[in-house]
mmCIF file of C-alpha atoms and ligand atoms in Angstrom:
data_model
loop_
_atom_site.group_PDB
_atom_site.id
_atom_site.type_symbol
_atom_site.label_atom_id
_atom_site.label_comp_id
_atom_site.label_asym_id
_atom_site.label_seq_id
_atom_site.Cartn_x
_atom_site.Cartn_y
_atom_site.Cartn_z
ATOM 1 C CA MET A 6 -0.969 -19.515 11.444
ATOM 2 C CA GLU A 7 1.193 -17.245 9.324
ATOM 3 C CA TYR A 8 0.171 -13.615 8.833
ATOM 4 C CA GLN A 9 1.804 -11.430 6.229
ATOM 5 C CA ILE A 10 2.172 -7.898 7.469
ATOM 6 C CA ILE A 11 2.708 -4.517 5.822
ATOM 7 C CA LEU A 12 4.008 -1.797 8.123
ATOM 8 C CA ILE A 13 3.352 1.832 7.224
ATOM 9 C CA GLY A 14 5.478 4.057 9.454
ATOM 10 C CA CYS A 15 8.759 2.953 10.959
ATOM 11 C CA GLY A 16 9.315 5.544 13.664
ATOM 12 C CA THR A 17 9.168 4.991 17.396
ATOM 13 C CA VAL A 18 6.004 2.877 17.448
ATOM 14 C CA GLY A 19 6.817 0.920 14.303
ATOM 15 C CA GLN A 20 10.267 0.024 15.594
ATOM 16 C CA GLY A 21 8.874 -0.842 19.027
ATOM 17 C CA PHE A 22 6.449 -3.213 17.334
ATOM 18 C CA LEU A 23 9.203 -4.844 15.261
ATOM 19 C CA GLU A 24 11.334 -5.293 18.354
ATOM 20 C CA ILE A 25 8.461 -7.017 20.154
ATOM 21 C CA LEU A 26 7.882 -9.358 17.201
ATOM 22 C CA ASP A 27 11.556 -10.245 17.235
ATOM 23 C CA ARG A 28 11.791 -10.740 20.990
ATOM 24 C CA LYS A 29 8.557 -12.717 21.273
ATOM 25 C CA ALA A 30 8.725 -14.815 18.107
ATOM 26 C CA GLU A 31 8.901 -18.155 19.903
ATOM 27 C CA LEU A 32 6.204 -17.373 22.430
ATOM 28 C CA LEU A 33 3.897 -16.055 19.724
ATOM 29 C CA ARG A 34 4.362 -19.188 17.653
ATOM 30 C CA ASP A 35 4.276 -21.781 20.430
ATOM 31 C CA VAL A 36 1.603 -20.382 22.722
ATOM 32 C CA TYR A 37 -0.538 -18.207 20.452
ATOM 33 C CA LYS A 38 -0.025 -19.999 17.112
ATOM 34 C CA PHE A 39 0.724 -16.607 15.619
ATOM 35 C CA GLU A 40 3.511 -16.434 13.072
ATOM 36 C CA PRO A 41 3.953 -12.887 11.839
ATOM 37 C CA LYS A 42 5.913 -12.289 8.662
ATOM 38 C CA VAL A 43 6.673 -8.642 7.930
ATOM 39 C CA ILE A 44 6.958 -8.426 4.156
ATOM 40 C CA ALA A 45 6.928 -4.700 3.412
ATOM 41 C CA ILE A 46 7.706 -1.471 5.241
ATOM 42 C CA THR A 47 7.495 2.102 4.042
ATOM 43 C CA ASP A 48 8.360 5.254 5.953
ATOM 44 C CA MET A 49 8.641 8.842 4.758
ATOM 45 C CA LEU A 50 12.025 9.338 6.455
ATOM 46 C CA LYS A 51 13.471 5.835 6.500
ATOM 47 C CA GLY A 52 12.627 4.666 2.999
ATOM 48 C CA SER A 53 10.990 1.443 1.866
ATOM 49 C CA LEU A 54 11.756 -2.246 1.889
ATOM 50 C CA LEU A 55 10.010 -5.172 0.220
ATOM 51 C CA ALA A 56 10.890 -8.736 1.133
ATOM 52 C CA PRO A 57 8.142 -11.215 0.216
ATOM 53 C CA ASP A 58 9.933 -14.037 2.029
ATOM 54 C CA GLY A 59 9.888 -12.069 5.254
ATOM 55 C CA ILE A 60 12.192 -9.429 6.681
ATOM 56 C CA GLN A 61 14.758 -10.717 9.175
ATOM 57 C CA LEU A 62 13.870 -8.461 12.041
ATOM 58 C CA LYS A 63 17.085 -8.735 14.026
ATOM 59 C CA LYS A 64 19.093 -7.607 11.019
ATOM 60 C CA LEU A 65 16.714 -4.772 10.283
ATOM 61 C CA LEU A 66 16.628 -3.552 13.880
ATOM 62 C CA GLU A 67 20.414 -3.400 13.912
ATOM 63 C CA VAL A 68 20.339 -1.237 10.796
ATOM 64 C CA LEU A 69 17.725 1.082 12.272
ATOM 65 C CA LYS A 70 19.486 1.320 15.633
ATOM 66 C CA ALA A 71 22.620 2.446 13.809
ATOM 67 C CA GLY A 72 20.561 5.355 12.444
ATOM 68 C CA LYS A 73 20.555 3.909 8.908
ATOM 69 C CA LYS A 74 17.652 3.524 6.518
ATOM 70 C CA LEU A 75 15.531 0.621 5.335
ATOM 71 C CA ASN A 76 17.565 0.754 2.096
ATOM 72 C CA ASP A 77 20.570 -0.497 4.095
ATOM 73 C CA TYR A 78 18.875 -3.763 5.090
ATOM 74 C CA PRO A 79 21.395 -6.478 4.227
ATOM 75 C CA GLY A 80 19.080 -9.508 4.130
ATOM 76 C CA PRO A 81 17.278 -11.070 1.145
ATOM 77 C CA LYS A 82 14.842 -8.639 -0.439
ATOM 78 C CA GLU A 83 12.883 -7.883 -3.582
ATOM 79 C CA LYS A 84 13.745 -4.196 -3.542
ATOM 80 C CA THR A 85 14.389 -1.075 -1.549
ATOM 81 C CA GLU A 86 13.398 2.462 -2.546
ATOM 82 C CA ASP A 87 13.869 5.960 -1.238
ATOM 83 C CA TYR A 88 10.131 6.061 -0.584
ATOM 84 C CA LEU A 89 7.293 3.955 -1.958
ATOM 85 C CA ASP A 90 3.913 5.616 -1.758
ATOM 86 C CA PRO A 91 1.890 3.663 0.826
ATOM 87 C CA ILE A 92 -1.200 3.678 -1.393
ATOM 88 C CA ASP A 93 0.694 1.960 -4.230
ATOM 89 C CA LEU A 94 2.317 -0.435 -1.813
ATOM 90 C CA ILE A 95 -0.981 -1.417 -0.206
ATOM 91 C CA GLU A 96 -2.548 -1.893 -3.623
ATOM 92 C CA GLN A 97 0.279 -3.933 -5.077
ATOM 93 C CA VAL A 98 1.342 -6.135 -2.186
ATOM 94 C CA GLU A 99 -0.844 -8.998 -1.049
ATOM 95 C CA ALA A 100 -0.883 -9.246 2.722
ATOM 96 C CA ASP A 101 -3.139 -10.197 5.613
ATOM 97 C CA ILE A 102 -2.708 -7.190 7.895
ATOM 98 C CA LEU A 103 -1.780 -3.544 7.513
ATOM 99 C CA ALA A 104 -0.208 -1.986 10.602
ATOM 100 C CA GLU A 105 -0.648 1.770 10.209
ATOM 101 C CA VAL A 106 1.523 3.764 12.621
ATOM 102 C CA THR A 107 2.159 7.050 10.826
ATOM 103 C CA TYR A 108 1.717 10.475 12.417
ATOM 104 C CA THR A 109 -1.626 11.756 13.669
ATOM 105 C CA ASP A 110 -3.296 14.631 11.855
ATOM 106 C CA ILE A 111 -6.307 15.356 13.988
ATOM 107 C CA LYS A 112 -7.754 17.961 11.616
ATOM 108 C CA THR A 113 -8.038 15.756 8.523
ATOM 109 C CA GLY A 114 -7.134 12.230 9.606
ATOM 110 C CA GLU A 115 -5.008 12.069 6.441
ATOM 111 C CA PRO A 116 -3.084 10.540 4.851
ATOM 112 C CA ALA A 117 -3.670 7.651 7.257
ATOM 113 C CA THR A 118 -7.401 7.382 6.549
ATOM 114 C CA SER A 119 -6.732 6.844 2.839
ATOM 115 C CA TYR A 120 -4.203 4.101 3.642
ATOM 116 C CA ILE A 121 -6.699 2.379 5.884
ATOM 117 C CA LYS A 122 -9.498 2.545 3.312
ATOM 118 C CA LYS A 123 -7.225 1.192 0.593
ATOM 119 C CA ALA A 124 -6.159 -1.682 2.834
ATOM 120 C CA LEU A 125 -9.707 -2.655 3.803
ATOM 121 C CA ARG A 126 -10.839 -2.470 0.168
ATOM 122 C CA THR A 127 -7.968 -4.717 -0.895
ATOM 123 C CA GLY A 128 -8.867 -7.329 1.708
ATOM 124 C CA LYS A 129 -6.443 -6.548 4.520
ATOM 125 C CA HIS A 130 -7.185 -6.295 8.211
ATOM 126 C CA VAL A 131 -6.108 -2.969 9.672
ATOM 127 C CA VAL A 132 -4.502 -2.243 13.020
ATOM 128 C CA THR A 133 -3.645 1.328 13.903
ATOM 129 C CA SER A 134 -2.470 3.490 16.771
ATOM 130 C CA ASN A 135 -3.255 6.649 14.806
ATOM 131 C CA LYS A 136 -5.825 8.860 16.518
ATOM 132 C CA GLY A 137 -6.792 10.872 13.422
ATOM 133 C CA PRO A 138 -8.721 8.211 11.480
ATOM 134 C CA ALA A 139 -10.258 6.755 14.643
ATOM 135 C CA ALA A 140 -11.423 10.123 15.975
ATOM 136 C CA LEU A 141 -12.779 11.467 12.685
ATOM 137 C CA HIS A 142 -13.998 8.429 10.738
ATOM 138 C CA TYR A 143 -14.544 5.586 13.204
ATOM 139 C CA HIS A 144 -18.011 4.477 12.063
ATOM 140 C CA GLU A 145 -17.208 4.785 8.363
ATOM 141 C CA LEU A 146 -14.045 2.702 8.714
ATOM 142 C CA LYS A 147 -15.746 0.117 10.900
ATOM 143 C CA GLU A 148 -18.511 -0.202 8.308
ATOM 144 C CA LEU A 149 -15.993 -0.540 5.482
ATOM 145 C CA ALA A 150 -14.214 -3.248 7.465
ATOM 146 C CA HIS A 151 -17.511 -5.023 8.045
ATOM 147 C CA LEU A 152 -18.421 -4.898 4.326
ATOM 148 C CA ASN A 153 -15.059 -6.436 3.485
ATOM 149 C CA GLN A 154 -15.223 -8.906 6.364
ATOM 150 C CA ARG A 155 -12.026 -7.513 7.795
ATOM 151 C CA HIS A 156 -11.045 -6.148 11.199
ATOM 152 C CA PHE A 157 -10.378 -2.480 11.919
ATOM 153 C CA ARG A 158 -8.724 -2.349 15.344
ATOM 154 C CA ILE A 159 -7.544 0.678 17.290
ATOM 155 C CA GLU A 160 -6.265 -0.422 20.707
ATOM 156 C CA GLY A 161 -3.214 1.866 20.546
ATOM 157 C CA THR A 162 -5.204 5.058 19.965
ATOM 158 C CA VAL A 163 -6.155 5.423 23.640
ATOM 159 C CA MET A 164 -3.775 4.583 26.519
ATOM 160 C CA SER A 165 -1.248 2.899 24.200
ATOM 161 C CA GLY A 166 -1.254 -0.876 24.811
ATOM 162 C CA THR A 167 -3.233 -0.686 28.051
ATOM 163 C CA PRO A 168 -6.198 -2.847 27.061
ATOM 164 C CA VAL A 169 -9.073 -0.361 27.024
ATOM 165 C CA PHE A 170 -10.870 -1.741 23.968
ATOM 166 C CA HIS A 171 -10.020 -5.353 24.760
ATOM 167 C CA LEU A 172 -11.549 -4.897 28.219
ATOM 168 C CA PHE A 173 -14.655 -3.319 26.731
ATOM 169 C CA GLU A 174 -15.038 -6.058 24.086
ATOM 170 C CA THR A 175 -14.368 -9.078 26.255
ATOM 171 C CA GLY A 176 -14.424 -8.673 30.033
ATOM 172 C CA LEU A 177 -17.157 -6.039 30.050
ATOM 173 C CA ALA A 178 -19.203 -7.467 27.162
ATOM 174 C CA GLY A 179 -22.922 -7.428 27.942
ATOM 175 C CA ASN A 180 -22.773 -4.337 30.118
ATOM 176 C CA GLU A 181 -24.312 -1.022 29.309
ATOM 177 C CA ILE A 182 -21.586 1.586 29.713
ATOM 178 C CA ARG A 183 -23.166 4.635 31.320
ATOM 179 C CA GLU A 184 -20.082 6.751 31.511
ATOM 180 C CA VAL A 185 -16.359 6.603 30.863
ATOM 181 C CA LYS A 186 -14.113 9.008 32.676
ATOM 182 C CA GLY A 187 -10.343 9.053 32.614
ATOM 183 C CA ILE A 188 -6.911 10.584 32.572
ATOM 184 C CA LEU A 189 -5.939 10.162 28.930
ATOM 185 C CA ASN A 190 -2.939 12.458 28.617
ATOM 186 C CA GLY A 191 0.288 11.581 30.366
ATOM 187 C CA THR A 192 2.045 14.907 29.789
ATOM 188 C CA THR A 193 -0.601 16.960 31.581
ATOM 189 C CA ASN A 194 -0.902 14.432 34.387
ATOM 190 C CA PHE A 195 2.861 14.609 34.868
ATOM 191 C CA ILE A 196 2.743 18.429 34.969
ATOM 192 C CA LEU A 197 -0.127 18.470 37.480
ATOM 193 C CA SER A 198 1.676 15.892 39.652
ATOM 194 C CA GLN A 199 4.848 18.008 39.666
ATOM 195 C CA MET A 200 2.888 21.161 40.493
ATOM 196 C CA GLU A 201 1.344 19.440 43.488
ATOM 197 C CA LEU A 202 4.085 17.169 44.824
ATOM 198 C CA GLU A 203 7.082 19.404 44.084
ATOM 199 C CA GLU A 204 5.161 22.673 44.344
ATOM 200 C CA MET A 205 6.405 23.766 40.925
ATOM 201 C CA GLU A 206 4.846 26.554 38.913
ATOM 202 C CA TYR A 207 3.207 25.510 35.652
ATOM 203 C CA ASP A 208 6.036 26.816 33.424
ATOM 204 C CA GLU A 209 8.694 25.002 35.449
ATOM 205 C CA ALA A 210 6.762 21.724 35.366
ATOM 206 C CA LEU A 211 6.181 22.079 31.618
ATOM 207 C CA LYS A 212 9.890 22.655 31.052
ATOM 208 C CA LEU A 213 10.699 19.498 33.003
ATOM 209 C CA ALA A 214 8.109 17.557 30.982
ATOM 210 C CA GLN A 215 9.829 18.768 27.810
ATOM 211 C CA GLU A 216 13.277 17.856 29.120
ATOM 212 C CA LEU A 217 12.084 14.354 29.960
ATOM 213 C CA GLY A 218 10.579 13.955 26.500
ATOM 214 C CA TYR A 219 6.938 13.798 27.573
ATOM 215 C CA ALA A 220 5.944 17.136 26.098
ATOM 216 C CA GLU A 221 6.714 18.276 22.559
ATOM 217 C CA ALA A 222 8.609 21.496 21.837
ATOM 218 C CA ASP A 223 5.167 22.842 20.946
ATOM 219 C CA PRO A 224 3.140 21.449 23.843
ATOM 220 C CA THR A 225 -0.227 22.895 22.731
ATOM 221 C CA ALA A 226 -1.868 19.596 21.774
ATOM 222 C CA ASP A 227 -1.229 18.178 25.223
ATOM 223 C CA VAL A 228 -1.621 21.144 27.578
ATOM 224 C CA GLU A 229 -4.642 22.658 25.860
ATOM 225 C CA GLY A 230 -6.431 19.306 25.865
ATOM 226 C CA PHE A 231 -6.586 18.601 22.104
ATOM 227 C CA ASP A 232 -4.861 15.211 22.441
ATOM 228 C CA ALA A 233 -7.317 14.172 25.163
ATOM 229 C CA VAL A 234 -10.201 15.455 23.013
ATOM 230 C CA ALA A 235 -9.172 13.126 20.177
ATOM 231 C CA LYS A 236 -9.106 10.213 22.608
ATOM 232 C CA VAL A 237 -12.411 11.081 24.252
ATOM 233 C CA VAL A 238 -14.068 11.280 20.825
ATOM 234 C CA ILE A 239 -12.732 7.819 20.015
ATOM 235 C CA LEU A 240 -14.178 6.477 23.274
ATOM 236 C CA ALA A 241 -17.486 8.255 22.670
ATOM 237 C CA ASN A 242 -17.846 6.748 19.207
ATOM 238 C CA ALA A 243 -16.276 3.309 19.674
ATOM 239 C CA ILE A 244 -17.506 2.494 23.187
ATOM 240 C CA MET A 245 -20.580 4.665 23.753
ATOM 241 C CA ARG A 246 -21.839 4.400 20.154
ATOM 242 C CA GLY A 247 -21.919 8.164 19.768
ATOM 243 C CA LYS A 248 -21.428 10.159 16.584
ATOM 244 C CA ILE A 249 -19.548 13.147 17.858
ATOM 245 C CA LYS A 250 -16.773 15.257 16.392
ATOM 246 C CA PRO A 251 -13.792 16.841 18.159
ATOM 247 C CA ASP A 252 -15.256 20.373 17.970
ATOM 248 C CA GLU A 253 -18.339 19.205 19.857
ATOM 249 C CA VAL A 254 -16.274 18.390 22.943
ATOM 250 C CA ASN A 255 -16.301 20.923 25.765
ATOM 251 C CA ARG A 256 -12.552 21.519 26.180
ATOM 252 C CA GLN A 257 -10.364 23.316 28.652
ATOM 253 C CA GLY A 258 -6.636 22.674 29.113
ATOM 254 C CA ILE A 259 -4.360 23.111 32.118
ATOM 255 C CA SER A 260 -2.204 26.050 31.005
ATOM 256 C CA THR A 261 -4.087 28.591 33.118
ATOM 257 C CA LEU A 262 -3.900 26.569 36.351
ATOM 258 C CA ARG A 263 -1.574 28.045 38.974
ATOM 259 C CA LYS A 264 0.387 26.339 41.742
ATOM 260 C CA GLN A 265 -1.660 28.222 44.333
ATOM 261 C CA GLN A 266 -4.953 26.699 43.117
ATOM 262 C CA ILE A 267 -3.449 23.229 43.234
ATOM 263 C CA ILE A 268 -2.127 23.721 46.767
ATOM 264 C CA GLU A 269 -5.466 25.126 47.944
ATOM 265 C CA ALA A 270 -7.223 22.089 46.486
ATOM 266 C CA ARG A 271 -4.746 19.814 48.245
ATOM 267 C CA GLU A 272 -5.465 21.527 51.567
ATOM 268 C CA ALA A 273 -9.170 20.836 50.991
ATOM 269 C CA GLY A 274 -8.438 17.126 50.355
ATOM 270 C CA LEU A 275 -8.909 17.439 46.586
ATOM 271 C CA ARG A 276 -6.606 16.877 43.613
ATOM 272 C CA TYR A 277 -6.680 18.517 40.181
ATOM 273 C CA LYS A 278 -6.779 16.153 37.218
ATOM 274 C CA LEU A 279 -7.431 16.767 33.534
ATOM 275 C CA ILE A 280 -10.514 14.593 33.203
ATOM 276 C CA ALA A 281 -11.839 13.281 29.909
ATOM 277 C CA ARG A 282 -15.467 12.246 30.249
ATOM 278 C CA VAL A 283 -18.177 10.746 28.044
ATOM 279 C CA LYS A 284 -21.665 10.196 29.355
ATOM 280 C CA LYS A 285 -25.166 9.537 28.143
ATOM 281 C CA VAL A 286 -27.531 12.385 28.878
ATOM 282 C CA ASN A 287 -31.151 11.834 27.801
ATOM 283 C CA ASN A 288 -30.125 9.447 25.040
ATOM 284 C CA HIS A 289 -27.418 11.599 23.605
ATOM 285 C CA ILE A 290 -23.694 11.556 24.212
ATOM 286 C CA GLU A 291 -21.834 14.394 25.869
ATOM 287 C CA ALA A 292 -18.042 14.593 26.028
ATOM 288 C CA SER A 293 -15.701 16.933 27.819
ATOM 289 C CA VAL A 294 -12.044 17.448 28.687
ATOM 290 C CA THR A 295 -11.644 19.802 31.638
ATOM 291 C CA PRO A 296 -9.581 20.134 34.812
ATOM 292 C CA GLU A 297 -11.577 18.791 37.769
ATOM 293 C CA LYS A 298 -10.918 18.646 41.497
ATOM 294 C CA LEU A 299 -11.341 15.006 42.517
ATOM 295 C CA PRO A 300 -11.743 13.696 46.048
ATOM 296 C CA LEU A 301 -8.785 11.507 46.988
ATOM 297 C CA THR A 302 -11.150 8.531 47.262
ATOM 298 C CA ASP A 303 -11.618 8.568 43.489
ATOM 299 C CA PRO A 304 -9.278 5.928 41.949
ATOM 300 C CA LEU A 305 -8.273 8.469 39.292
ATOM 301 C CA ALA A 306 -6.941 10.788 42.008
ATOM 302 C CA GLY A 307 -4.233 8.268 42.842
ATOM 303 C CA VAL A 308 -2.882 8.165 39.281
ATOM 304 C CA MET A 309 0.323 10.231 39.298
ATOM 305 C CA GLY A 310 3.088 11.037 36.843
ATOM 306 C CA ALA A 311 2.687 10.174 33.173
ATOM 307 C CA GLN A 312 0.316 7.253 33.806
ATOM 308 C CA ASN A 313 -3.185 7.103 32.338
ATOM 309 C CA ALA A 314 -6.371 5.539 33.720
ATOM 310 C CA LEU A 315 -9.984 5.041 32.732
ATOM 311 C CA THR A 316 -13.085 4.264 34.782
ATOM 312 C CA PHE A 317 -16.017 2.508 33.100
ATOM 313 C CA ASP A 318 -19.349 2.977 34.846
ATOM 314 C CA THR A 319 -21.315 -0.164 33.962
ATOM 315 C CA ASP A 320 -24.868 -1.289 34.746
ATOM 316 C CA LEU A 321 -23.980 -4.832 35.902
ATOM 317 C CA LEU A 322 -20.582 -4.410 37.526
ATOM 318 C CA GLY A 323 -20.562 -0.835 38.766
ATOM 319 C CA LYS A 324 -17.338 1.048 38.320
ATOM 320 C CA VAL A 325 -14.254 -0.624 36.866
ATOM 321 C CA THR A 326 -10.972 1.275 36.592
ATOM 322 C CA ILE A 327 -7.984 0.353 34.466
ATOM 323 C CA GLN A 328 -4.649 2.110 34.940
ATOM 324 C CA GLY A 329 -1.495 1.864 32.844
ATOM 325 C CA ALA A 330 0.852 3.391 30.344
ATOM 326 C CA GLY A 331 -0.507 6.005 27.986
ATOM 327 C CA ALA A 332 2.440 6.221 25.622
ATOM 328 C CA GLY A 333 5.837 4.723 24.871
ATOM 329 C CA ARG A 334 7.746 2.780 22.286
ATOM 330 C CA LEU A 335 7.126 -0.754 23.518
ATOM 331 C CA GLU A 336 3.829 0.143 25.165
ATOM 332 C CA THR A 337 2.312 1.388 21.911
ATOM 333 C CA GLY A 338 4.146 -1.261 19.895
ATOM 334 C CA PHE A 339 2.418 -3.783 22.115
ATOM 335 C CA SER A 340 -1.004 -2.355 21.197
ATOM 336 C CA ILE A 341 -0.316 -3.346 17.595
ATOM 337 C CA LEU A 342 0.593 -6.868 18.634
ATOM 338 C CA SER A 343 -2.420 -7.222 20.919
ATOM 339 C CA ASP A 344 -4.778 -6.249 18.095
ATOM 340 C CA MET A 345 -3.063 -8.716 15.772
ATOM 341 C CA LEU A 346 -3.474 -11.472 18.332
ATOM 342 C CA ALA A 347 -7.160 -10.604 18.560
ATOM 343 C CA ILE A 348 -7.425 -10.959 14.770
ATOM 344 C CA SER A 349 -5.556 -14.233 14.883
ATOM 345 C CA LYS A 350 -7.779 -15.514 17.686
ATOM 346 C CA SER A 351 -10.919 -14.648 15.743
ATOM 347 C CA GLY A 352 -9.745 -17.094 13.104
ATOM 348 C CA LYS A 353 -10.427 -14.649 10.288
ATOM 349 C CA ASN A 354 -7.511 -14.879 7.901
HETATM 350 N N1 HSE B 248 1.268 13.083 24.098
HETATM 351 C C1 HSE B 248 0.445 12.043 24.646
HETATM 352 C C2 HSE B 248 0.459 12.101 26.164
HETATM 353 C C3 HSE B 248 0.884 10.672 24.240
HETATM 354 O O1 HSE B 248 1.169 12.919 26.739
HETATM 355 O O2 HSE B 248 -0.277 11.339 26.774
HETATM 356 C C4 HSE B 248 0.417 10.245 22.891
HETATM 357 O O3 HSE B 248 -0.965 10.046 22.822
#
């Protein structure tokens, strides 16, 4: 079945998603009966492009790879603009799915939340990898989607395309989830791994993480645990049915940890990890992000480098751990595809 898609945001994730659609077009059509047609894209830096007959992705990707803008797309189009306001675009263009992959603002969730609301109210399914709306307004957006009989899907918000929410919704369906506990930030896990394996001091490991492109120039969101807090709130609300806010999470980052502490832990058979945890305590939900010393028998202790992992503690199956990428162009681009395939599979067009 054909799905008309609007893409808001054409940075790393948006382009990764477009590349996947291009590379997998035949497989998606033949095996999954999914025929995506991207008809509109708008991006604050790259401009805007409308092509109701479908954008030719190969041509567009060439343009973008050359560092040019959407305005330079040479294929058939209705129009290009320096920048079309996403709200106007969503209102004016009829489409089946909005893929929202703009930047995360964890304080307000905006402007992404407004885009998502507009899309749901104008009858579009929404797929997003943006943590802001999911962390701050999950229940409201889910309810709005329900009222409009649309999907609101967020696989890419936690562990990029690693199928955390798909696992919860399908393979683990029917279980009570008593606790989720994981490594949800790749930058800090990389730094801790370097401090232990290479015996680096924190500052040296952080510098390497920045050089390799894991950590931002301002690494606060990662190293002080704010990024993991956003993700743990999403898990608390979407998986554990909580109603918590980021400032209710007990948070401690890794910036005060010293090499000596990590080596002492290693000598005691323990390993420091920045653990994000949600659990039910007396019928209410508690969430935390703190460095913990794990025994090496814990599956999370074996997760090194920039990888992420999450353990579900379930009533019927015991503990189930999923490990995989937590970020990346194709990895997060894939989360957008996987949510679209879930929409397609549900038969709701
Ligand atoms: N900065 C995050 C991390 C990736 O290091 O895991 C995006 O969520």
